[in-house]
XYZ file of C-alpha atoms in Angstrom:
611
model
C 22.916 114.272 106.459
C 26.339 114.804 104.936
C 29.597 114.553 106.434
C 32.095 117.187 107.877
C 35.640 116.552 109.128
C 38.411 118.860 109.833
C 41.729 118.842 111.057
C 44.638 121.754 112.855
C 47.400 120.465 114.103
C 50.889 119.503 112.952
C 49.907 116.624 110.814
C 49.494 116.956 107.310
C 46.170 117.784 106.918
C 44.925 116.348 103.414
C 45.510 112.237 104.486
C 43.405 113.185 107.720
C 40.639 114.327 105.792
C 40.479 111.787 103.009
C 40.408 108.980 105.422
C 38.058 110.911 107.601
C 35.529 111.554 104.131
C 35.779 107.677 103.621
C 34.292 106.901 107.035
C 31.480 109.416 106.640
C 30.544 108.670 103.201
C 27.647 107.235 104.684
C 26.145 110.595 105.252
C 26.116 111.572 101.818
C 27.898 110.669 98.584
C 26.673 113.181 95.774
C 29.699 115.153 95.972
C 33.057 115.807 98.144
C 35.285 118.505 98.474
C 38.732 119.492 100.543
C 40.421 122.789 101.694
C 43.603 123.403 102.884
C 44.966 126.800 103.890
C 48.484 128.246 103.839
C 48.722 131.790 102.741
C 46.015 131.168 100.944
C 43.130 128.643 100.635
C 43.209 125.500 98.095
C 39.513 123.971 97.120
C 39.598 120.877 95.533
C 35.887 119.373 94.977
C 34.133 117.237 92.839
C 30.801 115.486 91.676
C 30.500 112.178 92.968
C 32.176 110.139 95.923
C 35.065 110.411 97.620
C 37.355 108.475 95.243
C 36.366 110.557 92.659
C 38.080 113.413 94.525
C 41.444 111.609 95.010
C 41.234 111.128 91.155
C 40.780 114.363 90.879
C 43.137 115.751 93.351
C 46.163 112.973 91.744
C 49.297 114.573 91.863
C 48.287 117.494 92.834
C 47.975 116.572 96.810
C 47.825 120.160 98.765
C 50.325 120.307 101.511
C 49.042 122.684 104.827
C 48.404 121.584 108.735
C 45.065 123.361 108.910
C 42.236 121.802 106.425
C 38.083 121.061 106.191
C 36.692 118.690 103.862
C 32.993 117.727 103.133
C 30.809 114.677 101.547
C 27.545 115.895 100.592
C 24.158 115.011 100.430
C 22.151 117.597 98.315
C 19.384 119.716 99.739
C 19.912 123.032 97.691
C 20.682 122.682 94.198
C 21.632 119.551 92.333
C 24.582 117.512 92.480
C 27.423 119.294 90.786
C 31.211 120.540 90.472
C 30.010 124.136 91.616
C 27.596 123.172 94.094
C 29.885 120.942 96.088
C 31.547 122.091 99.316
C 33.643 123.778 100.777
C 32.475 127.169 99.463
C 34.675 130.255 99.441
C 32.897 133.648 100.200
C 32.841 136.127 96.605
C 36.529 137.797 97.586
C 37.734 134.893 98.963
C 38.445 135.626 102.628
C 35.848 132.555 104.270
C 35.699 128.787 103.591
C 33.304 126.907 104.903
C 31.494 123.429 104.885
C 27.912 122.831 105.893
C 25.733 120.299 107.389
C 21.790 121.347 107.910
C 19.260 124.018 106.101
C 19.475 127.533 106.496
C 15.541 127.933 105.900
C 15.433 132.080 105.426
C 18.935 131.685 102.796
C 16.511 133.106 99.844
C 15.962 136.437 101.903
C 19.518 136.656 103.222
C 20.677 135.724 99.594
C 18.351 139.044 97.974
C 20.047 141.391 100.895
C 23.174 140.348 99.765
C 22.920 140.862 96.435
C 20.690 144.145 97.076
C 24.456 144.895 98.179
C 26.435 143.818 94.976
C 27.498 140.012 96.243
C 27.456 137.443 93.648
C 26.869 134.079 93.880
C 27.968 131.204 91.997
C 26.432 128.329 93.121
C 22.325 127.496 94.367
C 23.184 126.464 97.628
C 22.463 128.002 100.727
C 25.873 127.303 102.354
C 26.947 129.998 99.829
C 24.781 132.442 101.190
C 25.874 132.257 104.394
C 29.608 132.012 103.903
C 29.183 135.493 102.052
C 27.140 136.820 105.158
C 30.067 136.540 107.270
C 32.403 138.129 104.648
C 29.427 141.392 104.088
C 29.903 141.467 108.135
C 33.047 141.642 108.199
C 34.403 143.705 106.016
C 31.433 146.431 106.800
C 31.036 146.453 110.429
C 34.883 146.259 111.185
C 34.605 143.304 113.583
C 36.829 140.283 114.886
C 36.609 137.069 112.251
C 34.812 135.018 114.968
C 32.505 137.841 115.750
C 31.666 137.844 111.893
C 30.508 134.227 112.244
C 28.971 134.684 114.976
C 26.620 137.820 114.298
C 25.997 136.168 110.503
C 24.775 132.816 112.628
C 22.004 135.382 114.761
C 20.797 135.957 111.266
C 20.250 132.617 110.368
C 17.180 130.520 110.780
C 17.689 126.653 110.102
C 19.637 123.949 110.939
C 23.573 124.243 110.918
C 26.680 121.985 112.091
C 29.933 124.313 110.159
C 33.075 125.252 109.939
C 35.077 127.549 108.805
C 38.101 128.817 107.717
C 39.891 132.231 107.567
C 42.741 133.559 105.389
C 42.443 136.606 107.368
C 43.632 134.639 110.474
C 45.250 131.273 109.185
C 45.723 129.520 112.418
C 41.922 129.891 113.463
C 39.235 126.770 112.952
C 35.417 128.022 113.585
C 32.985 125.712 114.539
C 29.524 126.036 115.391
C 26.344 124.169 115.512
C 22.605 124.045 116.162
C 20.406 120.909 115.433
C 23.176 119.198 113.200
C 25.641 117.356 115.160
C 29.602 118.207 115.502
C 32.327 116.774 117.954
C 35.569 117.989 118.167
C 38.228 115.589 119.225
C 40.988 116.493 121.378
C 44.712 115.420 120.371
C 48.029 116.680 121.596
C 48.417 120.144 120.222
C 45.704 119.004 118.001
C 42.031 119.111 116.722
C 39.853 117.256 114.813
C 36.064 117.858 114.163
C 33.373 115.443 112.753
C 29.909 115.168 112.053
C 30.340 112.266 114.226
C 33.535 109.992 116.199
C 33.854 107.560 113.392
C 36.795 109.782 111.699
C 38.025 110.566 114.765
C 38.522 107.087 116.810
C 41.917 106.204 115.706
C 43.180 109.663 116.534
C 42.085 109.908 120.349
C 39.320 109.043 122.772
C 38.780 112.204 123.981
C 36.020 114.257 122.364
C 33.395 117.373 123.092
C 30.069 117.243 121.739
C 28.937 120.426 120.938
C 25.661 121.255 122.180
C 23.166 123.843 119.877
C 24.771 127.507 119.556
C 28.101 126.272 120.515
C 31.056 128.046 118.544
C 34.111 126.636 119.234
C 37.804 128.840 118.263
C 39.647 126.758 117.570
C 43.847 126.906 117.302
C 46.740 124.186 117.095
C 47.295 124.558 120.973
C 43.970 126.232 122.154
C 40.047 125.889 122.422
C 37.636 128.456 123.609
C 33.651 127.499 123.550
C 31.689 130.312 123.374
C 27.982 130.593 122.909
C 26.641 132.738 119.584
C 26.520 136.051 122.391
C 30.198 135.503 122.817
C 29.654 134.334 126.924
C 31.693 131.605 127.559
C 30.396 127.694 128.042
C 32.071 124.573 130.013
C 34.056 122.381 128.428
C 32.353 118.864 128.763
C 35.064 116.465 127.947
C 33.740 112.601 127.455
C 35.677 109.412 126.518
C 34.389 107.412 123.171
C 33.432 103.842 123.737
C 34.338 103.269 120.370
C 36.786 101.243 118.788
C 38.722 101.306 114.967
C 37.005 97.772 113.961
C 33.985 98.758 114.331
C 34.293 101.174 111.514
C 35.785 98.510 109.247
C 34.448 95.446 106.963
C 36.638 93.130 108.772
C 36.442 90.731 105.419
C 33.379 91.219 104.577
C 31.714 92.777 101.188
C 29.795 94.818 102.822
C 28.725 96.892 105.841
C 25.308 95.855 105.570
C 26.329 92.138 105.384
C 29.024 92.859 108.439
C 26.066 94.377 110.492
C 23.718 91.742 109.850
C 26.203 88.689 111.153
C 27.371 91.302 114.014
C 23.551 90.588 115.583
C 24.311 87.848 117.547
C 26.566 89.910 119.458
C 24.689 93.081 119.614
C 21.923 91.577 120.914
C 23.513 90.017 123.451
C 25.202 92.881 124.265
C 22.174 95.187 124.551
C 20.742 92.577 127.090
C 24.030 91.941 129.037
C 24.011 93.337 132.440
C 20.555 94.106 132.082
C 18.522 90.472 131.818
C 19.586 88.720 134.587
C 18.027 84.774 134.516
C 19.874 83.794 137.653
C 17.625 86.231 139.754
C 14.924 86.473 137.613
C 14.514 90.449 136.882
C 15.121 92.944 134.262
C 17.868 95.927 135.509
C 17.279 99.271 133.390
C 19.446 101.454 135.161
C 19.025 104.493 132.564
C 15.695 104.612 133.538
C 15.794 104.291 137.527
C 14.726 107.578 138.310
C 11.712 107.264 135.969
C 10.594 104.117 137.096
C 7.323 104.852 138.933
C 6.154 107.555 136.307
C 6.506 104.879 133.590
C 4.946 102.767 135.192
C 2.125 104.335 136.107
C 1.515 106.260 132.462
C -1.787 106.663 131.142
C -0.459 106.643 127.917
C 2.846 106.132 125.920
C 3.087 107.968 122.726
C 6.387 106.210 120.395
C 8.028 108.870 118.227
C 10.262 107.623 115.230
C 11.065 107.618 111.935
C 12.237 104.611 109.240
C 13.059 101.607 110.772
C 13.103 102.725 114.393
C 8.957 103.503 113.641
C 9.063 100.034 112.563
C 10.519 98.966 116.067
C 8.223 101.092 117.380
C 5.285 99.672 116.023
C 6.807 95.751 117.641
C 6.709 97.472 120.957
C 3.230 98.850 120.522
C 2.375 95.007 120.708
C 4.509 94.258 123.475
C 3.826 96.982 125.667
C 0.090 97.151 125.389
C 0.213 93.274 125.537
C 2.817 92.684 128.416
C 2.310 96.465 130.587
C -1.458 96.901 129.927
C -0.516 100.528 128.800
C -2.072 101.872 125.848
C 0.427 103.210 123.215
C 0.242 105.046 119.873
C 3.316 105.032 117.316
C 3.611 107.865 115.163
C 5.770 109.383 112.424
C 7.656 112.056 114.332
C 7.623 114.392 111.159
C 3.643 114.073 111.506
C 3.469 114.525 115.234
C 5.173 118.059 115.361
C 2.882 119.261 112.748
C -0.476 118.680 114.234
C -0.992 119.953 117.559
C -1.156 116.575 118.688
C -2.806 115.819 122.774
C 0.048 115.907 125.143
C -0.149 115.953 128.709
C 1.889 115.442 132.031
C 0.051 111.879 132.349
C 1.848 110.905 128.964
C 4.902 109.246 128.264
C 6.683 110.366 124.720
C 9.543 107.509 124.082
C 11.684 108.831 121.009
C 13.662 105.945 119.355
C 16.502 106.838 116.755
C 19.762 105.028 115.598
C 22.131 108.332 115.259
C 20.220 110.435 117.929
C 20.121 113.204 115.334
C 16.787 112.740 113.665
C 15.661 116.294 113.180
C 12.126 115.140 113.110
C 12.488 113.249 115.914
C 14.110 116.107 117.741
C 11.578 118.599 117.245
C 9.146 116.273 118.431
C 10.937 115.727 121.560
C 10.962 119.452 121.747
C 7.298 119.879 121.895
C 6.801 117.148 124.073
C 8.527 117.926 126.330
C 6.831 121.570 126.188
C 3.566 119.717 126.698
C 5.199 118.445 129.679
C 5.682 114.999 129.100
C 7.556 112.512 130.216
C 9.925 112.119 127.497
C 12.389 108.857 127.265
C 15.243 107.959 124.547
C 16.250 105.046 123.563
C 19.366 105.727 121.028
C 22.183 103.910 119.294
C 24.692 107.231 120.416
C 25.787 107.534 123.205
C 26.418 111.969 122.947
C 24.020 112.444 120.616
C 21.164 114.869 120.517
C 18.289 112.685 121.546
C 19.955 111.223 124.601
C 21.240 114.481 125.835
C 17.623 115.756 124.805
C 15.744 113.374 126.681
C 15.107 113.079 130.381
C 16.398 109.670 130.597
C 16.513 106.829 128.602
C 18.240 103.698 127.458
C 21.175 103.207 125.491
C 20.983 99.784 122.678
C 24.483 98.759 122.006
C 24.206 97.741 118.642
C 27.593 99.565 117.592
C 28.214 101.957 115.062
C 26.222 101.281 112.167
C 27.643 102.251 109.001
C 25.350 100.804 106.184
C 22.606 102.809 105.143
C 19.970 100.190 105.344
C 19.389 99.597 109.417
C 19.782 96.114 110.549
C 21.026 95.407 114.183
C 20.007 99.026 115.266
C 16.391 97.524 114.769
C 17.103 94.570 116.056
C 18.649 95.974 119.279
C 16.141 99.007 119.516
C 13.487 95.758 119.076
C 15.350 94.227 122.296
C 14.879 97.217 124.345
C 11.654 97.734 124.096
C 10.997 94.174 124.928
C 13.058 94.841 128.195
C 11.280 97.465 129.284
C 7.522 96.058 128.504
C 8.924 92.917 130.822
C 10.136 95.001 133.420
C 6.648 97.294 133.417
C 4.465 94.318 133.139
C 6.446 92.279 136.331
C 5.907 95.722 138.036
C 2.274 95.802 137.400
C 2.328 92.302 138.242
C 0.844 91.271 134.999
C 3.035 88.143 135.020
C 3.409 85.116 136.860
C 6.978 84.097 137.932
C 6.897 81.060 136.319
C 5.696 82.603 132.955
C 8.739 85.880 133.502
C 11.360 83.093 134.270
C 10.503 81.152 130.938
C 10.673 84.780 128.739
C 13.794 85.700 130.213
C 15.228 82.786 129.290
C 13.570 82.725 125.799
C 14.882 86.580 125.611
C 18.284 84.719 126.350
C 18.598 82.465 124.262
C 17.727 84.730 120.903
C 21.430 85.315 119.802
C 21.587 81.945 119.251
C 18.985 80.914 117.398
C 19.862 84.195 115.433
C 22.798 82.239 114.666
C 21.780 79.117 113.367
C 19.244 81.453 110.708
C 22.703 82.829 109.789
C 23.910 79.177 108.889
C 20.881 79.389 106.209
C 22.569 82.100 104.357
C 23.230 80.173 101.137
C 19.568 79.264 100.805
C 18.943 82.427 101.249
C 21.449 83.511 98.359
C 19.083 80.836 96.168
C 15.916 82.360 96.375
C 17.433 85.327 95.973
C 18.587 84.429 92.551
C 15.358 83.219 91.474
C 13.505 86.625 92.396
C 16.454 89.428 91.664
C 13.881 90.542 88.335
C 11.201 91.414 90.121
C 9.834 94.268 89.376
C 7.108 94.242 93.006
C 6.998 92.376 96.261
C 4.505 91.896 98.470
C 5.026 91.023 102.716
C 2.708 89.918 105.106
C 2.379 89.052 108.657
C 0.113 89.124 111.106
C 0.517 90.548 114.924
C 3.958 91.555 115.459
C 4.942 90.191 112.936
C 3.019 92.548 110.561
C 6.051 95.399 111.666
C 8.186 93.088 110.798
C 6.705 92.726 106.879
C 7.015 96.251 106.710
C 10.374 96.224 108.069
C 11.630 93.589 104.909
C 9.637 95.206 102.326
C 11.545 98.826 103.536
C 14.874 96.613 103.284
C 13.878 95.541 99.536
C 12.791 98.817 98.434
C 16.108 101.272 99.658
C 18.875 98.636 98.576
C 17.409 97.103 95.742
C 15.451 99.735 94.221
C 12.441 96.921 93.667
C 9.219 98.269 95.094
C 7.880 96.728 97.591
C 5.058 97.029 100.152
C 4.203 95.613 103.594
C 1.092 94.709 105.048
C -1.174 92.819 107.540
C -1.980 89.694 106.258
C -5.192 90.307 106.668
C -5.853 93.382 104.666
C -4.491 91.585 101.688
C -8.301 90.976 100.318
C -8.952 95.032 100.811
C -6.789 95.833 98.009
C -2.867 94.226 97.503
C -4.429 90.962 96.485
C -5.456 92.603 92.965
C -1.779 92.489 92.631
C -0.401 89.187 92.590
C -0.235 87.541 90.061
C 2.678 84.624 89.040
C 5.495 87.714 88.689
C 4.936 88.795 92.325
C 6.726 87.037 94.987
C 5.023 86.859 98.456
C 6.680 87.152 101.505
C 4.944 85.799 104.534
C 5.534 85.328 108.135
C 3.888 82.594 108.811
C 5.558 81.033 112.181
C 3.299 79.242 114.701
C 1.452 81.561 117.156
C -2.639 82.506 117.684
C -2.860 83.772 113.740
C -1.492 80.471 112.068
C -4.157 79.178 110.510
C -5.546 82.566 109.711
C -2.208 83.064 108.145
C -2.304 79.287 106.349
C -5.792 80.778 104.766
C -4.077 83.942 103.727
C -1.716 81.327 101.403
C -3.916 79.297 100.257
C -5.962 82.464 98.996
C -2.468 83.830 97.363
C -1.691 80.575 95.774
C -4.982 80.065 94.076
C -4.106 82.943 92.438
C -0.493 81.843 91.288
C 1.265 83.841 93.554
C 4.392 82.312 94.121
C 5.229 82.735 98.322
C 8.399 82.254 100.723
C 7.183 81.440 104.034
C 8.883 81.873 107.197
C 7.638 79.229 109.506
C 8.937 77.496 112.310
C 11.198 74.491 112.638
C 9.476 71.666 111.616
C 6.273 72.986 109.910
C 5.314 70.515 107.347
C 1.739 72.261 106.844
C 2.872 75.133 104.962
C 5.548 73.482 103.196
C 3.484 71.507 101.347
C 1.920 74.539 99.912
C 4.489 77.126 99.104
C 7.267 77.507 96.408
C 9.981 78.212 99.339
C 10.469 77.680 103.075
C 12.739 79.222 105.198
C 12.686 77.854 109.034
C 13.432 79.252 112.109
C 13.424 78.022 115.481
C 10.787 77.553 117.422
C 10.404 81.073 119.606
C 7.801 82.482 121.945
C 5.343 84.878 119.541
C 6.024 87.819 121.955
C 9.715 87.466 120.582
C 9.242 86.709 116.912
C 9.967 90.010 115.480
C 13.938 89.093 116.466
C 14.479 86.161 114.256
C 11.773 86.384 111.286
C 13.445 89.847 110.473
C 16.920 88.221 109.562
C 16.428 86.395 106.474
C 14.718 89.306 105.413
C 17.493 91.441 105.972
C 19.862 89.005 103.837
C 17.477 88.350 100.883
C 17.233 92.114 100.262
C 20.458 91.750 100.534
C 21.463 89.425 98.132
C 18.682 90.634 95.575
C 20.726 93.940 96.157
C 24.022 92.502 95.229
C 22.619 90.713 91.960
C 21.270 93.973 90.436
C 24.589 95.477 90.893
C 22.960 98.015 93.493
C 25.581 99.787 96.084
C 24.358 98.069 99.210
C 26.157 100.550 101.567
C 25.555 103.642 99.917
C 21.689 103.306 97.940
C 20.863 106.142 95.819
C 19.058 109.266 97.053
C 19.285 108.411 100.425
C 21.638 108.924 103.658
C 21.747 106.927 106.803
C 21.185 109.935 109.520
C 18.265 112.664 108.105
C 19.151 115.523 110.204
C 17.591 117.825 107.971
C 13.770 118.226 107.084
């Protein structure tokens, strides 16, 4: 959640952060806030997004080479002025900005004020920036010892940084279960939440791993655990580049992302689906072959859209690898002693790889001793460093809220690896592996000629933009899939929306529809279709009005809905890939009509690393 860049170096500092706000604005957008330091520290923050800040700041642009700035997302107290960050300790000798929770802040914050500190804001951030200043200026310690004895107070979540008038050419960072990478210029820092403000500075970058503190000067950088020993310097190379991070002409991320999945999909297969010898190459899971394969039991961990992906390779692997398999909400599955043994498999999926849910799952899996597995949009990240192996989708950075190829690639793993399990079990004929590695082939371009459809798509939107509910159904794997377009709806265009099997629409849902409810089905041709063709007949005869996603060339169903989108014909263990698309752009467009910002939806934040 929320953004944090920084910057020490010779540059000015304010331009650095700005741009570097923009680019995380997708963390959080309730509030921003800079600080510069000279001789003494300059906090400019304010309500609202990032623009609103420049407004604010106007003329008055602070000139210093040393600076933090912050885009929040609120946990502690509303959004406001005075609860923005950066904070400033009560005599004014810390700065810092805050990613995370510090969970015991209410006892910290009585201590402190048992002492005579005031506070001026409700957040916690505030707290803790006045525990290092109480530290300091009573136990007559070093500025970086400060921070570091006030962080062996804290319990929580933290990724911060922080700045010192007592020392002005010192940066402190530090983090535990919020991510921060530091990039590495010449005679120069930057640090991020994540690369994306970083990219177009340099390609060189350390990740900070939990209870790193990093000192940090124009021409030096010590890492240092939170007992002051000293920790390697692990120095990787982004595989990043500037246009990812940009619209390139279009409107929107979202709409960007959604036409990039062509290419993402073919990139998350490339190298590892190879037709020509018939065989599926996961090299990130090599040395865990033989346990996978022989599992008793895979347990998916995931939250959002990755449960819905999840939930798609439920049906795969149980259909194509004979293994059973349970999906579950990660922030349920840490919280209820759940059965976990060294015959188990836990495979944690996440876009950012900083899911704090997730995370803690992983933790007590892995306790359990489990097998535990990644698969992760972020390459660096927490889960894939977390994990004992895993595989990598290479959807790209993913900048709208609302996930789109991240499902779609994290969708295309999991197919991958319940083909290359299956094969290995022998649960498929040559001839039948041949004909779904082709069919897993040629996806990206049937993806492509759904994208052609877009203006139809842009129609029905139009007529269904005032809808006040929505209703999706599928059957099979294609019942994830409904759930996956009616969580699209619901966080861009604020209409509410459920998703459900098609067949549970008589235990309940079907006391809803009435002529004001559009219907969403997937109704393409597999084993379900004329279960499905029943399911909209019994919606019609009650004036439902339903879009049907069928494939090329159905005439059945058209003769019986009010609109038809088609798609090409595609085996049903690979549906999930194509139906999901128009989905994607009808929320969309139904988005863009109300006047909602796509991007950036109320309330929410695309990576939850905090509970």
């Amino acid at each position: 959640m929320c953004g944090i860049v920084g910057y020490i170096g010779n540059r000015d500092a304010y331009p650095v952060l700005i741009k570097g706000l923009k680019r995380l604005e997708y963390r959080g957008y309730d509030s921003a806030g800079v600080a510069l330091l000279n001789s003494r520290t300059q906090i400019f923050k304010k309500q609202g997004k990032v623009s609103d800040l420049e407004d604010y700041v106007g003329g008055k642009e602070p000139k210093s080479n040393i600076g933090i700035g912050h885009t929040r997302w609120a946990t502690h107290g509303e959004p406001n002025d005075v609860n923005a960050h950066p904070h400033h300790s009560e005599k004014g000798l810390f700065t810092i900005i805050h990613n995370g929770i510090i969970e015991n802040y209410a006892v910290l914050k009585k201590s402190l004020m048992e002492h005579g500190m005031h506070f001026y804001s409700e957040t916690d951030t505030e707290v803790l920036a006045n525990l290092i200043e109480y530290i300091y200026t009573s136990q007559d310690v070093s500025v970086d010892m400060a921070v570091g004895l006030a962080l062996q107070k804290v319990e929580g979540a933290f990724g911060l940084v922080v700045l010192t008038a007592e020392d002005p050419d010192l940066m402190i960072a530090a983090r535990r279960s919020s991510p921060l990478v530091i990039g590495l210029g010449n005679n120069e820092y930057f640090i991020a939440s994540d690369a994306t403000p970083i990219v177009e500075y340099t390609d060189r970058v350390i990740y900070l791993n939990n209870d790193d503190v990093a000192l940090i000067r124009r021409d030096d950088l010590v890492l240092k655990n939170l007992n002051s020993d000293a920790t390697r310097v692990n120095i990787k190379t982004l595989d990043l580049g500037i246009s990812e991070i940009e619209k390139q002409g279009y409107d929107h991320f979202m709409l960007k992302e959604i036409f990039e999945q062509p290419r993402t999909i073919n990139d998350t297969f490339r190298g590892r689906v190879l037709p020509d010898t018939n065989e599926i190459r996961l090299g990130g899971l090599h040395t865990v072959k033989e346990q996978l394969i022989n599992a008793k039991r895979i347990v998916i961990i995931a939250c959002g859209t990755s449960w819905h992906a999840g939930l798609v390779g439920e049906y795969l692997l149980e259909d194509m690898a004979r293994i059973p398999v349970e999906v579950e909400y990660a922030s349920e599955f840490r919280y209820r002693n759940p059965l976990i043994g060294p015959d188990d498999v836990v495979l944690a999926i996440s876009q950012s790889g900083e899911t704090a849910d997730t995370l803690a799952a992983i933790h007590l899996a892995r306790e359990a001793g489990a097998l535990v597995l990644g698969i992760c949009n972020v390459a660096g990240s927490s889960i894939s460093r977390e994990t004992q192996a895993g595989v990598h989708t290479h959807a790209g950075t993913e900048i709208g809220v609302a996930s789109t190829k991240a499902f779609t690639a994290q969708v295309t793993v999991l197919t991958m690896m319940a083909m290359m399990i299956g094969r290995e079990k022998g649960f498929f004929t040559e001839k039948r592996f041949s004909e779904l590695l082709t069919e897993l082939n040629d996806i990206p371009a049937k993806i492509e000629k759904i994208l052609e459809q877009n203006d139809e798509f842009k129609r029905i939107a139009e007529i269904y933009k005032d809808a006040s509910n929505a209703l999706y159904l599928g059957r099979g794997v294609s019942f994830p899939v409904a759930l996956e377009g009616a969580l699209k709806l619901k966080e861009i265009s604020y209409i509410h929306a459920e998703g459900y099997p098609a067949a549970e629409m008589k235990h309940g849902p079907i006391a809803l529809i009435d002529e004001k409810m559009p219907v969403i089905f997937i109704a393409t041709r597999d084993s379900s279709y004329e279960k499905i063709v029943s399911n909209i007949q019994e919606v019609k005869a009650r004036n439902g009005a339903v879009i049907a996603i069928v494939t090329s060339g159905d005439t059945i169903i058209r003769d019986m809905v009010d609109h038809v989108i088609e798609i090409p014909e595609t085996d049903s263990s690979l549906l999930s890939l194509p139906s999901v698309v128009p989905l994607q752009l009808i929320a969309y467009h139904i988005a863009v009509m109300r006047g909602c910002d796509v991007d950036q939806p109320r309330n929410l934040a695309k990576s939850v690393t905090v509970e």
